[in-house]
Coordinates of C-alpha atoms in Angstrom, one line a residue:
M1 CA 18.6 -39.7 13.9
E2 CA 16.3 -36.7 14.1
T3 CA 17.6 -33.2 14.0
T4 CA 16.1 -30.7 16.3
R5 CA 15.6 -27.2 14.9
Y6 CA 14.7 -24.0 16.7
S7 CA 14.6 -20.4 15.8
V8 CA 15.5 -17.3 17.8
P9 CA 13.3 -14.3 17.2
F10 CA 15.0 -11.3 15.7
S11 CA 15.8 -8.5 18.2
P12 CA 16.7 -4.9 17.2
L13 CA 20.4 -4.2 17.0
Q14 CA 20.2 -1.7 19.9
E15 CA 18.9 -4.4 22.2
R16 CA 21.6 -6.8 21.2
I17 CA 24.4 -4.3 21.5
A18 CA 23.2 -3.2 25.0
R19 CA 23.4 -6.9 26.1
E20 CA 26.4 -8.1 24.2
A21 CA 28.7 -5.1 23.6
P22 CA 27.5 -2.2 25.9
Q23 CA 30.8 -0.3 25.1
L24 CA 29.3 0.4 21.7
S25 CA 25.9 1.8 23.0
A26 CA 27.1 5.4 23.2
A27 CA 28.3 5.4 19.5
L28 CA 25.1 3.7 18.5
N29 CA 23.0 6.4 20.2
H30 CA 25.2 9.1 18.6
L31 CA 24.4 7.5 15.2
L32 CA 20.7 7.5 16.0
Q33 CA 20.8 11.2 16.6
A34 CA 22.9 11.9 13.5
M35 CA 20.7 9.7 11.2
G36 CA 17.3 10.4 12.6
A37 CA 15.0 7.8 14.1
S38 CA 13.3 6.7 10.8
D39 CA 16.5 5.9 8.9
F40 CA 18.2 4.5 12.0
E41 CA 15.3 2.0 12.5
K42 CA 15.3 1.0 8.9
Y43 CA 19.0 0.7 8.1
I44 CA 20.8 0.2 11.5
N45 CA 18.4 -1.5 13.9
S46 CA 17.7 -4.1 11.3
L47 CA 21.4 -5.1 10.9
S48 CA 22.2 -8.8 11.5
A49 CA 25.5 -7.8 13.2
L50 CA 27.8 -4.9 14.0
K51 CA 31.4 -5.6 15.1
K52 CA 34.1 -3.1 16.0
V53 CA 37.8 -4.0 16.3
D54 CA 40.2 -1.1 16.7
D55 CA 39.6 1.3 13.9
H56 CA 37.6 -1.2 11.8
L57 CA 33.8 -1.6 11.8
L58 CA 31.8 -4.4 10.2
L59 CA 28.1 -4.1 9.4
I60 CA 26.1 -7.1 8.1
T61 CA 22.7 -6.3 6.6
K62 CA 20.1 -8.6 5.1
K63 CA 19.4 -6.5 2.1
E64 CA 21.8 -5.4 -0.7
M65 CA 19.7 -2.2 -1.1
Y66 CA 20.3 -1.3 2.6
R67 CA 24.1 -1.9 2.0
S68 CA 24.0 0.5 -0.9
V69 CA 22.1 3.2 1.1
L70 CA 24.4 2.9 4.1
T71 CA 27.5 3.1 1.8
G72 CA 26.1 6.0 -0.3
R73 CA 24.4 8.1 2.3
F74 CA 25.7 7.3 5.7
L75 CA 29.3 6.1 5.5
P76 CA 30.9 9.4 6.8
V77 CA 28.6 9.7 9.7
I78 CA 29.0 6.0 10.6
K79 CA 32.8 6.5 10.6
E80 CA 32.5 9.6 12.8
C81 CA 30.1 8.1 15.3
F82 CA 32.2 5.0 15.9
A83 CA 35.5 6.8 15.5
V84 CA 36.8 4.3 12.9
K85 CA 38.8 4.7 9.7
F86 CA 37.5 1.7 7.9
V87 CA 33.9 0.5 7.5
R88 CA 33.0 -2.7 5.7
I89 CA 29.3 -3.2 4.9
V90 CA 28.2 -6.6 3.6
S91 CA 24.8 -8.1 2.8
Q92 CA 23.9 -11.7 3.5

């Protein structure tokens, strides 16, 4: 039996959020303004996933280095923009 494989091209996080979780778009735009376009593109728009449940936020990045930068430089602003108390950032 032959297995069919296909790939889905990566789309920036902003596009996926606008489609799948538009209620988070305002917070994401606030984060863009707070971080600046360059850092936002590099560290946020490249995320594999962003999920918010109540006052918890989960970010999944593809690079451990990006996880370290987000945790070290941007954690307070991420919490503020998404109005959450807890942020978990993991790398794949």
